[in-house]
Amino acid sequence: MENSVELEQVPEILQNEVKDYLKSYPDARIIDVNLSKSTPYKDKTIIDNSYRVYTEHGNLLTVFRYNVCSNPDFTDFKVYKNSMIAGDIDVFIKKSRWFYRWTEGK
């Protein structure tokens, strides 16, 4: 389940990373902030909370991700950042088998 949240609702380590990025790139903006919860382990009492912040800076799209697990042994306490140019994403949308299923080959 995925829910939109405010930046102030995500862990401080992720907030700080995003705020530093926005300070370095004043033209960048936040597109969305969300939280998804899942139970990906055999033990379904272990809950993984995945926080994501989506930003755009011109044609550069960036996702900041931080996961917090109810079992601290599975939390790595690191923010991950992935960026891609919008034109590259367009290639994936046009050529990827995964996207092909959703567009029915159109």
PDB file of C-alpha atoms in Angstrom:
ATOM      1  CA  MET A   1       0.000   0.000   0.000  1.00  0.00           C
ATOM      2  CA  GLU A   2       1.388   3.375  -1.031  1.00  0.00           C
ATOM      3  CA  ASN A   3       0.352   6.696   0.497  1.00  0.00           C
ATOM      4  CA  SER A   4       1.385  10.256  -0.218  1.00  0.00           C
ATOM      5  CA  VAL A   5       2.917  11.959   2.819  1.00  0.00           C
ATOM      6  CA  GLU A   6       4.597  15.269   3.597  1.00  0.00           C
ATOM      7  CA  LEU A   7       8.390  15.589   3.643  1.00  0.00           C
ATOM      8  CA  GLU A   8       8.177  16.353   7.367  1.00  0.00           C
ATOM      9  CA  GLN A   9       6.686  12.867   7.906  1.00  0.00           C
ATOM     10  CA  VAL A  10       9.690  10.949   6.572  1.00  0.00           C
ATOM     11  CA  PRO A  11      12.725  10.013   8.695  1.00  0.00           C
ATOM     12  CA  GLU A  12      15.120  12.860   9.422  1.00  0.00           C
ATOM     13  CA  ILE A  13      18.016  11.229   7.544  1.00  0.00           C
ATOM     14  CA  LEU A  14      15.941  11.310   4.341  1.00  0.00           C
ATOM     15  CA  GLN A  15      14.645  14.829   4.993  1.00  0.00           C
ATOM     16  CA  ASN A  16      18.201  16.109   5.413  1.00  0.00           C
ATOM     17  CA  GLU A  17      19.414  14.440   2.214  1.00  0.00           C
ATOM     18  CA  VAL A  18      16.561  15.934   0.185  1.00  0.00           C
ATOM     19  CA  LYS A  19      16.890  19.388   1.765  1.00  0.00           C
ATOM     20  CA  ASP A  20      20.638  19.420   1.015  1.00  0.00           C
ATOM     21  CA  TYR A  21      19.911  18.473  -2.600  1.00  0.00           C
ATOM     22  CA  LEU A  22      17.278  21.211  -2.954  1.00  0.00           C
ATOM     23  CA  LYS A  23      19.663  23.738  -1.405  1.00  0.00           C
ATOM     24  CA  SER A  24      22.374  22.757  -3.915  1.00  0.00           C
ATOM     25  CA  TYR A  25      19.921  22.919  -6.834  1.00  0.00           C
ATOM     26  CA  PRO A  26      17.429  25.738  -6.153  1.00  0.00           C
ATOM     27  CA  ASP A  27      15.576  25.074  -9.440  1.00  0.00           C
ATOM     28  CA  ALA A  28      14.814  21.495  -8.378  1.00  0.00           C
ATOM     29  CA  ARG A  29      11.409  20.678  -6.968  1.00  0.00           C
ATOM     30  CA  ILE A  30       9.712  17.825  -5.160  1.00  0.00           C
ATOM     31  CA  ILE A  31       7.167  15.997  -7.315  1.00  0.00           C
ATOM     32  CA  ASP A  32       5.891  13.553  -4.691  1.00  0.00           C
ATOM     33  CA  VAL A  33       6.696  12.045  -1.303  1.00  0.00           C
ATOM     34  CA  ASN A  34       5.275   8.667  -0.418  1.00  0.00           C
ATOM     35  CA  LEU A  35       5.383   5.788   2.002  1.00  0.00           C
ATOM     36  CA  SER A  36       4.700   2.185   1.114  1.00  0.00           C
ATOM     37  CA  LYS A  37       4.436  -0.614   3.640  1.00  0.00           C
ATOM     38  CA  SER A  38       5.051  -4.251   2.828  1.00  0.00           C
ATOM     39  CA  THR A  39       5.725  -7.599   4.455  1.00  0.00           C
ATOM     40  CA  PRO A  40       8.341  -9.074   2.103  1.00  0.00           C
ATOM     41  CA  TYR A  41       9.727 -11.642   4.538  1.00  0.00           C
ATOM     42  CA  LYS A  42       8.537 -15.142   5.466  1.00  0.00           C
ATOM     43  CA  ASP A  43       7.752 -13.789   8.919  1.00  0.00           C
ATOM     44  CA  LYS A  44       4.775 -11.551   8.040  1.00  0.00           C
ATOM     45  CA  THR A  45       5.042  -9.720  11.361  1.00  0.00           C
ATOM     46  CA  ILE A  46       8.123  -7.925   9.977  1.00  0.00           C
ATOM     47  CA  ILE A  47       7.005  -4.727   8.254  1.00  0.00           C
ATOM     48  CA  ASP A  48       9.154  -2.795   5.786  1.00  0.00           C
ATOM     49  CA  ASN A  49       8.414   0.927   5.419  1.00  0.00           C
ATOM     50  CA  SER A  50       9.805   2.363   2.201  1.00  0.00           C
ATOM     51  CA  TYR A  51       9.929   6.153   1.992  1.00  0.00           C
ATOM     52  CA  ARG A  52      10.470   7.754  -1.413  1.00  0.00           C
ATOM     53  CA  VAL A  53      10.921  11.369  -2.459  1.00  0.00           C
ATOM     54  CA  TYR A  54      10.641  12.124  -6.183  1.00  0.00           C
ATOM     55  CA  THR A  55      12.304  15.270  -7.538  1.00  0.00           C
ATOM     56  CA  GLU A  56      12.860  16.913 -10.882  1.00  0.00           C
ATOM     57  CA  HIS A  57      15.559  19.343 -11.892  1.00  0.00           C
ATOM     58  CA  GLY A  58      15.103  20.253 -15.522  1.00  0.00           C
ATOM     59  CA  ASN A  59      15.066  16.907 -17.309  1.00  0.00           C
ATOM     60  CA  LEU A  60      16.858  15.105 -14.449  1.00  0.00           C
ATOM     61  CA  LEU A  61      14.473  12.957 -12.426  1.00  0.00           C
ATOM     62  CA  THR A  62      15.714  11.674  -9.048  1.00  0.00           C
ATOM     63  CA  VAL A  63      14.277   9.275  -6.491  1.00  0.00           C
ATOM     64  CA  PHE A  64      15.562   9.326  -2.910  1.00  0.00           C
ATOM     65  CA  ARG A  65      14.691   6.122  -1.020  1.00  0.00           C
ATOM     66  CA  TYR A  66      15.026   5.130   2.612  1.00  0.00           C
ATOM     67  CA  ASN A  67      13.720   1.907   4.148  1.00  0.00           C
ATOM     68  CA  VAL A  68      12.945   1.307   7.795  1.00  0.00           C
ATOM     69  CA  CYS A  69      12.173  -2.220   8.894  1.00  0.00           C
ATOM     70  CA  SER A  70      10.405  -3.249  12.088  1.00  0.00           C
ATOM     71  CA  ASN A  71      13.345  -5.614  12.582  1.00  0.00           C
ATOM     72  CA  PRO A  72      16.393  -3.305  12.956  1.00  0.00           C
ATOM     73  CA  ASP A  73      18.671  -6.048  11.579  1.00  0.00           C
ATOM     74  CA  PHE A  74      17.091  -5.432   8.159  1.00  0.00           C
ATOM     75  CA  THR A  75      17.452  -1.636   8.193  1.00  0.00           C
ATOM     76  CA  ASP A  76      20.698  -0.380   6.628  1.00  0.00           C
ATOM     77  CA  PHE A  77      20.378   3.289   7.706  1.00  0.00           C
ATOM     78  CA  LYS A  78      21.388   4.638   4.298  1.00  0.00           C
ATOM     79  CA  VAL A  79      19.594   6.913   1.822  1.00  0.00           C
ATOM     80  CA  TYR A  80      19.726   5.662  -1.764  1.00  0.00           C
ATOM     81  CA  LYS A  81      19.559   8.124  -4.659  1.00  0.00           C
ATOM     82  CA  ASN A  82      18.816   7.160  -8.260  1.00  0.00           C
ATOM     83  CA  SER A  83      18.702   9.655 -11.125  1.00  0.00           C
ATOM     84  CA  MET A  84      17.832   9.400 -14.775  1.00  0.00           C
ATOM     85  CA  ILE A  85      17.411  11.822 -17.666  1.00  0.00           C
ATOM     86  CA  ALA A  86      13.803  12.055 -18.879  1.00  0.00           C
ATOM     87  CA  GLY A  87      14.863  11.089 -22.420  1.00  0.00           C
ATOM     88  CA  ASP A  88      16.298   7.824 -21.121  1.00  0.00           C
ATOM     89  CA  ILE A  89      13.057   7.059 -19.317  1.00  0.00           C
ATOM     90  CA  ASP A  90      11.230   7.614 -22.609  1.00  0.00           C
ATOM     91  CA  VAL A  91      13.279   4.789 -24.155  1.00  0.00           C
ATOM     92  CA  PHE A  92      12.233   2.447 -21.345  1.00  0.00           C
ATOM     93  CA  ILE A  93       8.594   3.393 -21.822  1.00  0.00           C
ATOM     94  CA  LYS A  94       8.788   2.733 -25.567  1.00  0.00           C
ATOM     95  CA  LYS A  95      10.988  -0.406 -25.543  1.00  0.00           C
ATOM     96  CA  SER A  96      10.563  -2.186 -22.215  1.00  0.00           C
ATOM     97  CA  ARG A  97       8.557  -5.417 -22.113  1.00  0.00           C
ATOM     98  CA  TRP A  98       7.080  -4.297 -18.799  1.00  0.00           C
ATOM     99  CA  PHE A  99       5.661  -1.083 -20.276  1.00  0.00           C
ATOM    100  CA  TYR A 100       4.626  -2.951 -23.419  1.00  0.00           C
ATOM    101  CA  ARG A 101       2.160  -4.978 -21.310  1.00  0.00           C
ATOM    102  CA  TRP A 102       0.511  -1.796 -20.046  1.00  0.00           C
ATOM    103  CA  THR A 103       0.261  -0.111 -23.409  1.00  0.00           C
ATOM    104  CA  GLU A 104      -0.728  -3.341 -25.217  1.00  0.00           C
ATOM    105  CA  GLY A 105       1.960  -2.754 -27.790  1.00  0.00           C
ATOM    106  CA  LYS A 106       0.621   0.638 -28.912  1.00  0.00           C
TER     107      LYS A 106
END
